[in-house]
Short mmCIF file of C-alpha atoms in Angstrom, two decimals:
data_model
loop_
_atom_site.label_atom_id
_atom_site.label_comp_id
_atom_site.label_asym_id
_atom_site.label_seq_id
_atom_site.Cartn_x
_atom_site.Cartn_y
_atom_site.Cartn_z
CA UNK A 1 -0.05 0.12 -0.12
CA UNK A 2 1.60 3.64 -1.08
CA UNK A 3 2.33 5.46 1.62
CA UNK A 4 0.58 9.28 2.05
CA UNK A 5 2.53 11.76 0.34
CA UNK A 6 4.34 14.36 2.63
CA UNK A 7 3.11 17.62 2.77
CA UNK A 8 5.85 20.10 1.45
CA UNK A 9 8.10 21.85 3.88
CA UNK A 10 7.02 25.17 4.96
CA UNK A 11 9.14 28.28 5.97
CA UNK A 12 8.04 31.63 7.07
CA UNK A 13 10.45 34.63 5.66
CA UNK A 14 10.29 37.74 7.75
CA UNK A 15 8.73 41.17 6.02
CA UNK A 16 10.90 42.82 3.57
CA UNK A 17 13.74 40.45 3.62
CA UNK A 18 16.65 41.31 1.38
CA UNK A 19 17.97 39.26 -1.37
CA UNK A 20 21.02 37.95 0.41
CA UNK A 21 18.28 36.27 2.87
CA UNK A 22 16.47 34.27 0.17
CA UNK A 23 20.43 33.43 -1.16
CA UNK A 24 21.70 31.95 2.33
CA UNK A 25 18.46 30.99 4.01
CA UNK A 26 15.73 29.94 1.53
CA UNK A 27 17.83 28.64 -1.44
CA UNK A 28 19.62 25.96 0.43
CA UNK A 29 16.45 24.54 1.90
CA UNK A 30 14.80 24.57 -1.59
CA UNK A 31 17.78 22.73 -3.26
CA UNK A 32 17.67 20.21 -0.65
CA UNK A 33 14.02 19.51 -0.30
CA UNK A 34 13.15 20.68 -4.13
CA UNK A 35 9.66 21.74 -2.98
CA UNK A 36 9.39 24.79 -0.48
CA UNK A 37 6.24 26.66 0.70
CA UNK A 38 6.30 30.19 1.89
CA UNK A 39 3.66 30.55 4.60
CA UNK A 40 3.15 34.27 3.87
CA UNK A 41 3.67 36.37 0.72
CA UNK A 42 2.94 39.63 1.23
CA UNK A 43 5.72 42.23 1.34
CA UNK A 44 8.47 39.29 2.06
CA UNK A 45 11.24 41.33 -0.28
CA UNK A 46 12.41 44.32 0.73
CA UNK A 47 11.74 47.50 -1.90
CA UNK A 48 14.75 48.79 -2.23
CA UNK A 49 16.43 46.26 -5.06
CA UNK A 50 18.75 46.77 -7.68
CA UNK A 51 17.41 47.35 -11.32
CA UNK A 52 17.70 44.11 -12.71
CA UNK A 53 15.81 42.33 -9.76
CA UNK A 54 13.33 44.99 -9.65
CA UNK A 55 12.95 44.23 -13.28
CA UNK A 56 12.35 40.30 -12.52
CA UNK A 57 10.17 41.37 -9.67
CA UNK A 58 7.76 43.22 -11.63
CA UNK A 59 7.53 40.44 -14.29
CA UNK A 60 6.83 37.61 -11.68
CA UNK A 61 4.36 39.71 -10.04
CA UNK A 62 2.17 41.24 -13.18
CA UNK A 63 3.26 38.83 -16.00
CA UNK A 64 4.32 35.45 -14.41
CA UNK A 65 1.78 34.72 -11.74
CA UNK A 66 -1.56 33.64 -12.49
CA UNK A 67 -4.60 33.15 -10.49
CA UNK A 68 -6.27 29.65 -10.64
CA UNK A 69 -8.63 28.70 -13.81
CA UNK A 70 -11.68 28.93 -11.76
CA UNK A 71 -11.07 32.35 -10.25
CA UNK A 72 -9.95 33.49 -14.03
CA UNK A 73 -13.33 32.20 -15.58
CA UNK A 74 -15.68 33.29 -13.04
CA UNK A 75 -13.95 36.90 -13.17
CA UNK A 76 -14.14 36.86 -16.86
CA UNK A 77 -17.68 35.75 -16.67
CA UNK A 78 -18.49 38.86 -14.43
CA UNK A 79 -16.75 41.22 -16.91
CA UNK A 80 -18.48 40.08 -19.74
CA UNK A 81 -21.93 40.71 -17.80
CA UNK A 82 -20.77 44.19 -17.20
CA UNK A 83 -19.92 44.62 -20.87
CA UNK A 84 -22.91 43.26 -22.00
CA UNK A 85 -24.98 45.91 -20.22
CA UNK A 86 -22.86 48.99 -20.81
CA UNK A 87 -19.87 49.39 -23.13
CA UNK A 88 -18.02 51.25 -20.45
CA UNK A 89 -18.22 50.66 -16.78
CA UNK A 90 -16.19 52.23 -13.76
CA UNK A 91 -14.93 49.90 -10.89
CA UNK A 92 -15.43 51.38 -7.46
CA UNK A 93 -13.05 49.38 -4.89
CA UNK A 94 -14.77 50.37 -1.61
CA UNK A 95 -13.11 49.77 1.46
CA UNK A 96 -15.55 50.62 4.34
CA UNK A 97 -15.79 47.76 6.50
CA UNK A 98 -16.30 48.60 10.40
CA UNK A 99 -12.67 47.36 11.47
CA UNK A 100 -11.08 49.29 8.58
CA UNK A 101 -12.86 52.56 9.63
CA UNK A 102 -12.07 51.98 13.07
CA UNK A 103 -8.34 51.62 12.59
CA UNK A 104 -8.33 54.96 10.45
CA UNK A 105 -9.44 56.90 13.49
CA UNK A 106 -11.56 58.97 11.47
CA UNK A 107 -15.14 60.25 11.95
CA UNK A 108 -17.77 59.67 9.13
CA UNK A 109 -20.62 61.85 10.59
CA UNK A 110 -22.36 58.95 12.26
CA UNK A 111 -23.20 60.62 15.71
CA UNK A 112 -22.33 59.04 19.04
CA UNK A 113 -23.47 55.97 17.71
CA UNK A 114 -20.63 55.33 15.31
CA UNK A 115 -17.75 56.61 17.56
CA UNK A 116 -19.04 54.05 20.37
CA UNK A 117 -19.11 51.43 17.87
CA UNK A 118 -15.74 51.76 15.97
CA UNK A 119 -13.88 52.88 19.29
CA UNK A 120 -15.03 49.31 20.95
CA UNK A 121 -13.76 47.64 17.79
CA UNK A 122 -10.44 50.23 17.78
CA UNK A 123 -9.87 48.38 21.40
CA UNK A 124 -8.49 45.21 19.61
CA UNK A 125 -5.39 47.13 18.74
CA UNK A 126 -3.66 48.00 21.96
CA UNK A 127 -0.69 49.57 20.30
CA UNK A 128 -2.60 51.91 18.08
CA UNK A 129 -1.83 55.81 19.13
CA UNK A 130 -4.77 58.35 19.95
CA UNK A 131 -5.71 60.39 16.91
CA UNK A 132 -7.49 63.14 16.31
CA UNK A 133 -10.23 62.49 13.56
CA UNK A 134 -10.09 65.93 12.60
CA UNK A 135 -6.46 65.95 12.17
CA UNK A 136 -6.69 62.65 10.08
CA UNK A 137 -9.13 64.48 7.74
CA UNK A 138 -6.95 67.53 7.38
CA UNK A 139 -4.08 65.32 6.35
CA UNK A 140 -6.16 63.35 3.91
CA UNK A 141 -5.77 60.07 5.48
CA UNK A 142 -9.18 59.40 5.95
CA UNK A 143 -10.99 56.75 3.24
CA UNK A 144 -13.89 58.55 1.45
CA UNK A 145 -17.55 57.38 2.12
CA UNK A 146 -19.86 55.93 -0.33
CA UNK A 147 -21.56 59.34 -0.71
CA UNK A 148 -18.45 61.10 -1.18
CA UNK A 149 -17.25 58.70 -3.96
CA UNK A 150 -20.34 59.52 -5.58
CA UNK A 151 -20.29 63.01 -5.41
CA UNK A 152 -16.50 62.91 -6.78
CA UNK A 153 -17.45 61.05 -9.87
CA UNK A 154 -20.50 63.47 -10.92
CA UNK A 155 -17.97 66.38 -10.17
CA UNK A 156 -15.88 64.65 -12.50
CA UNK A 157 -18.61 64.66 -14.90
CA UNK A 158 -19.87 60.89 -15.03
CA UNK A 159 -23.83 61.31 -15.61
CA UNK A 160 -26.34 59.20 -13.49
CA UNK A 161 -26.63 56.62 -16.32
CA UNK A 162 -22.83 55.24 -15.85
CA UNK A 163 -22.66 52.01 -14.45
CA UNK A 164 -20.74 51.26 -11.44
CA UNK A 165 -19.13 47.90 -10.53
CA UNK A 166 -18.52 48.15 -6.60
CA UNK A 167 -15.89 45.82 -5.18
CA UNK A 168 -16.46 45.87 -1.44
CA UNK A 169 -16.55 43.84 1.68
CA UNK A 170 -19.34 44.45 4.26
CA UNK A 171 -19.95 48.09 4.38
CA UNK A 172 -20.61 49.76 7.65
CA UNK A 173 -24.30 51.34 7.90
CA UNK A 174 -25.45 48.78 5.32
CA UNK A 175 -28.05 49.73 2.83
CA UNK A 176 -28.42 53.40 4.28
CA UNK A 177 -24.53 54.10 3.60
CA UNK A 178 -24.78 53.02 0.33
CA UNK A 179 -28.02 54.84 -0.39
CA UNK A 180 -26.82 58.11 -1.20
CA UNK A 181 -24.06 56.35 -3.97
CA UNK A 182 -27.07 54.60 -5.57
CA UNK A 183 -29.14 57.63 -5.88
CA UNK A 184 -26.39 59.50 -7.50
CA UNK A 185 -25.65 56.29 -9.92
CA UNK A 186 -28.78 53.80 -10.09
CA UNK A 187 -26.69 51.13 -12.40
CA UNK A 188 -24.66 49.71 -9.43
CA UNK A 189 -23.74 46.15 -9.77
CA UNK A 190 -21.65 43.91 -7.44
CA UNK A 191 -20.47 40.03 -7.87
CA UNK A 192 -22.74 39.13 -5.44
CA UNK A 193 -25.78 40.51 -7.72
CA UNK A 194 -23.98 39.18 -10.96
CA UNK A 195 -22.81 35.81 -10.17
CA UNK A 196 -24.73 34.81 -6.61
CA UNK A 197 -24.83 30.84 -7.50
CA UNK A 198 -21.20 30.68 -8.72
CA UNK A 199 -19.74 32.53 -5.87
CA UNK A 200 -20.85 29.96 -3.21
CA UNK A 201 -17.51 27.94 -3.45
CA UNK A 202 -15.52 31.27 -2.90
CA UNK A 203 -17.39 32.51 -0.01
CA UNK A 204 -15.22 31.07 2.73
CA UNK A 205 -12.24 32.53 0.97
CA UNK A 206 -11.60 36.29 1.54
CA UNK A 207 -8.74 36.46 -0.62
CA UNK A 208 -10.20 34.67 -3.69
CA UNK A 209 -13.21 37.01 -3.69
CA UNK A 210 -10.61 39.93 -3.74
CA UNK A 211 -9.03 38.14 -6.70
CA UNK A 212 -12.21 38.17 -8.71
CA UNK A 213 -13.05 41.77 -7.83
CA UNK A 214 -9.12 42.56 -8.98
CA UNK A 215 -10.20 40.90 -12.52
CA UNK A 216 -13.20 43.14 -12.96
CA UNK A 217 -11.54 46.30 -11.99
CA UNK A 218 -8.67 45.42 -14.12
CA UNK A 219 -11.10 45.39 -17.15
CA UNK A 220 -12.93 48.21 -16.41
CA UNK A 221 -12.73 51.62 -18.08
CA UNK A 222 -12.11 53.72 -15.21
CA UNK A 223 -11.01 52.40 -11.56
CA UNK A 224 -11.67 54.55 -8.60
CA UNK A 225 -10.88 53.76 -4.92
CA UNK A 226 -11.75 55.42 -1.80
CA UNK A 227 -8.58 54.97 -0.15
CA UNK A 228 -5.17 53.94 -1.11
CA UNK A 229 -4.77 50.30 -0.23
CA UNK A 230 -3.47 47.41 -1.59
CA UNK A 231 -6.04 46.94 -4.42
CA UNK A 232 -5.38 50.16 -5.70
CA UNK A 233 -1.63 50.22 -5.57
CA UNK A 234 -1.51 46.42 -7.38
CA UNK A 235 -3.59 48.08 -10.10
CA UNK A 236 -1.78 51.09 -10.47
CA UNK A 237 1.54 49.11 -10.32
CA UNK A 238 0.47 46.82 -13.30
CA UNK A 239 -0.83 49.90 -15.42
CA UNK A 240 2.38 51.64 -14.84
CA UNK A 241 4.35 48.28 -15.87
CA UNK A 242 2.14 47.35 -18.89
CA UNK A 243 1.61 51.02 -19.80
CA UNK A 244 -2.22 49.75 -20.12
CA UNK A 245 -4.56 52.10 -21.42
CA UNK A 246 -2.19 54.63 -21.92
CA UNK A 247 -3.29 57.96 -23.71
CA UNK A 248 -0.83 60.96 -22.39
CA UNK A 249 2.54 61.18 -21.52
CA UNK A 250 3.43 61.34 -17.99
CA UNK A 251 4.48 65.15 -18.03
CA UNK A 252 1.31 65.96 -19.36
CA UNK A 253 -0.67 63.83 -16.47
CA UNK A 254 1.66 65.38 -14.00
CA UNK A 255 0.88 68.91 -15.09
CA UNK A 256 -2.93 68.46 -15.22
CA UNK A 257 -2.80 67.00 -11.92
CA UNK A 258 -0.81 69.97 -10.37
CA UNK A 259 -3.07 72.42 -12.40
CA UNK A 260 -6.29 70.79 -10.88
CA UNK A 261 -5.10 70.41 -7.18
CA UNK A 262 -3.17 73.67 -6.91
CA UNK A 263 -4.40 75.47 -3.91
CA UNK A 264 -6.41 72.66 -2.60
CA UNK A 265 -6.23 71.40 1.17
CA UNK A 266 -3.85 68.16 0.71
CA UNK A 267 -1.55 69.08 -2.42
CA UNK A 268 0.13 66.30 -4.01
CA UNK A 269 3.62 65.45 -3.08
CA UNK A 270 6.18 64.43 -5.59
CA UNK A 271 7.55 61.12 -4.98
CA UNK A 272 10.89 60.56 -4.61
CA UNK A 273 13.03 57.22 -5.30
CA UNK A 274 12.94 54.90 -2.38
CA UNK A 275 9.53 55.97 -1.17
CA UNK A 276 6.23 54.00 -1.07
CA UNK A 277 5.65 50.54 -1.65
CA UNK A 278 6.82 48.51 -4.60
CA UNK A 279 3.29 47.61 -5.85
CA UNK A 280 2.36 51.05 -6.36
CA UNK A 281 5.72 52.30 -7.74
CA UNK A 282 7.11 49.36 -9.69
CA UNK A 283 9.82 50.99 -11.69
#
């Protein structure tokens, strides 16, 4: 009787390790055991690498790695449904979950009930500093509410017949919080609305659900995020690398952004080499 196959050897790599760590600690184990499973994936390699390694890293992250076939197929089916309803659609990545709002330390206009509920959730993180909600908002650190996202899109010129795909988890406040956005843009769809039955095998896996959202967001004509999180960074990095939907050169884009933002609270800062995360600035 054949013996059961042994599971692969697992190893946890520290965050933002330099290339030497992989050569000295990881490679010998891989050569000896042939198969090695790294139990953590995000931010396991330092941002500051030489150009050749950075180029390789870009190709691995945005070209070589692929989602599994079931994720790709379902994502593309949802894309086709959106494109069948409208030639163009906007994808909105809406991070407005209770724990995310509590972590931000911001206030969103929900009165004492909101302060108490988010305050209780915030107690889960004992090392978080005390933050001023007004101060965080002035610094531009607060995620936009669904209503604010809608107002921003209308201010940019998108009309109420525009189709929106909303990628989100649990929205704090539920339907009441989403109502102002739906009033501004009635044609709102989610993966749950477009593939309720097909999503059932994925419901216990938040990362797989996020991967499906990523595919639909990546195929959208316009992508909008209410905060600068991993989804926005990865999509921005992929677009920067592949020059997807490139319609203007960088100098023109930079000039237009600076002209629009001049004099407003929270003017943009020029990014310097070595700042920010790799996924957001892959070059």
